[in-house]
Amino acid sequence: MFVVLNARFETKVRVECQPNTTIKELKEKASSQTGTPCDKMKIRKWWMTLEDDKTLQQYRVGDGDGLDLYTYN
């Protein structure tokens, strides 16, 4: 499955993953595409910041769903 991360003021990052992929693993995959370190990323679904140790399935993220990717210094 693919998840689309909408990076604010940048580009959309399309990441291949599985339902049991953790948010930390998702950040690592996005990091390899964007060059931004994982510890400088937050992934959000609507108003909720997703926790690193939970899976996409736990957050009910499915194929083609979009999440917001925030980066900070």
mmCIF file of C-alpha atoms in Angstrom, residues 3 14 17 28 32 34-35 39 43 48 51 53-54 56 59 71-73:
data_model
loop_
_atom_site.group_PDB
_atom_site.id
_atom_site.type_symbol
_atom_site.label_atom_id
_atom_site.label_comp_id
_atom_site.label_asym_id
_atom_site.label_seq_id
_atom_site.Cartn_x
_atom_site.Cartn_y
_atom_site.Cartn_z
ATOM 1 C CA VAL A 3 0.595 6.560 1.981
ATOM 2 C CA ARG A 14 4.553 8.897 -1.597
ATOM 3 C CA CYS A 17 4.415 0.579 3.437
ATOM 4 C CA GLU A 28 12.476 6.667 8.324
ATOM 5 C CA SER A 32 15.296 8.836 2.931
ATOM 6 C CA THR A 34 13.223 14.155 1.818
ATOM 7 C CA GLY A 35 16.609 14.295 3.551
ATOM 8 C CA ASP A 39 13.622 13.469 14.901
ATOM 9 C CA ILE A 43 3.139 13.201 11.224
ATOM 10 C CA MET A 48 -3.825 14.406 16.092
ATOM 11 C CA GLU A 51 2.910 8.389 18.034
ATOM 12 C CA ASP A 53 5.341 3.244 18.426
ATOM 13 C CA LYS A 54 1.853 2.763 16.924
ATOM 14 C CA LEU A 56 -0.793 2.647 10.545
ATOM 15 C CA TYR A 59 -4.677 4.744 13.281
ATOM 16 C CA THR A 71 9.174 19.465 9.828
ATOM 17 C CA TYR A 72 10.819 21.738 12.354
ATOM 18 C CA ASN A 73 14.280 22.822 13.491
#
